[in-house]
Amino acid sequence: MKGLGELERSIMDILWAHEGPLTAREVGRLIADRDLAPTTVMTVLDRLTRKGFLNRTRDGRAWRYEASASRDAYVAELMLEALDMTGDRSAALTRFAQTVSGSEADILRRALTELEEE
């Protein structure tokens, strides 16, 4: 999975936060902190679609875009890629476990227990 640039991340944040697909024009209106040309927004949406981050469907003359996976799924994939970069996954997981808070450790324990019970 490829990473996201700053503008790509801003657009993905909008699409992850919104329920239902949006047109390029709607996305452009929701990027409040930038004054972007509509063609720039369309180019980034097209690039995100080609990278597999977005699905698009035709709506008249426009395209509607929505995230192909949740933000949680994207972050989990990034974490797995980071684990793949280490020569010792066990050491990396141990170090990670040592740095999480008590409540985060409880969440991990519950998730692992649920996986074992399946």
PDB file of C-alpha atoms in Angstrom, residues 66-105:
ATOM      1  CA  GLU A  66     -15.958   7.230  -1.510  1.00  0.00           C
ATOM      2  CA  ALA A  67     -13.221   5.532   0.474  1.00  0.00           C
ATOM      3  CA  SER A  68     -12.657   1.914  -0.507  1.00  0.00           C
ATOM      4  CA  ALA A  69     -11.690   1.044   3.090  1.00  0.00           C
ATOM      5  CA  SER A  70     -12.032   2.650   6.504  1.00  0.00           C
ATOM      6  CA  ARG A  71      -9.417   4.855   8.124  1.00  0.00           C
ATOM      7  CA  ASP A  72      -8.864   2.076  10.686  1.00  0.00           C
ATOM      8  CA  ALA A  73      -8.109  -0.422   7.915  1.00  0.00           C
ATOM      9  CA  TYR A  74      -5.627   2.023   6.350  1.00  0.00           C
ATOM     10  CA  VAL A  75      -3.830   2.626   9.644  1.00  0.00           C
ATOM     11  CA  ALA A  76      -3.700  -1.108  10.372  1.00  0.00           C
ATOM     12  CA  GLU A  77      -2.135  -1.673   6.939  1.00  0.00           C
ATOM     13  CA  LEU A  78       0.483   1.006   7.687  1.00  0.00           C
ATOM     14  CA  MET A  79       1.277  -0.719  10.978  1.00  0.00           C
ATOM     15  CA  LEU A  80       1.700  -4.071   9.232  1.00  0.00           C
ATOM     16  CA  GLU A  81       3.982  -2.492   6.631  1.00  0.00           C
ATOM     17  CA  ALA A  82       6.076  -0.990   9.433  1.00  0.00           C
ATOM     18  CA  LEU A  83       6.377  -4.455  10.996  1.00  0.00           C
ATOM     19  CA  ASP A  84       7.538  -5.828   7.650  1.00  0.00           C
ATOM     20  CA  MET A  85      10.367  -3.273   7.622  1.00  0.00           C
ATOM     21  CA  THR A  86      11.956  -4.714  10.759  1.00  0.00           C
ATOM     22  CA  GLY A  87      14.208  -7.731  10.740  1.00  0.00           C
ATOM     23  CA  ASP A  88      12.648  -8.925  13.992  1.00  0.00           C
ATOM     24  CA  ARG A  89       8.861  -8.632  14.136  1.00  0.00           C
ATOM     25  CA  SER A  90       8.819 -10.164  17.610  1.00  0.00           C
ATOM     26  CA  ALA A  91      11.125  -7.468  18.988  1.00  0.00           C
ATOM     27  CA  ALA A  92       9.118  -4.719  17.303  1.00  0.00           C
ATOM     28  CA  LEU A  93       5.831  -6.076  18.666  1.00  0.00           C
ATOM     29  CA  THR A  94       7.343  -6.397  22.146  1.00  0.00           C
ATOM     30  CA  ARG A  95       8.596  -2.803  22.024  1.00  0.00           C
ATOM     31  CA  PHE A  96       5.197  -1.630  20.794  1.00  0.00           C
ATOM     32  CA  ALA A  97       3.444  -3.482  23.620  1.00  0.00           C
ATOM     33  CA  GLN A  98       5.758  -1.812  26.147  1.00  0.00           C
ATOM     34  CA  THR A  99       4.772   1.649  24.931  1.00  0.00           C
ATOM     35  CA  VAL A 100       0.966   1.412  24.835  1.00  0.00           C
ATOM     36  CA  SER A 101      -1.154   2.703  27.693  1.00  0.00           C
ATOM     37  CA  GLY A 102      -2.947   0.377  30.099  1.00  0.00           C
ATOM     38  CA  SER A 103      -6.287   0.916  28.401  1.00  0.00           C
ATOM     39  CA  GLU A 104      -4.749   0.277  24.965  1.00  0.00           C
ATOM     40  CA  ALA A 105      -3.167  -2.926  26.298  1.00  0.00           C
TER      41      ALA A 105
END
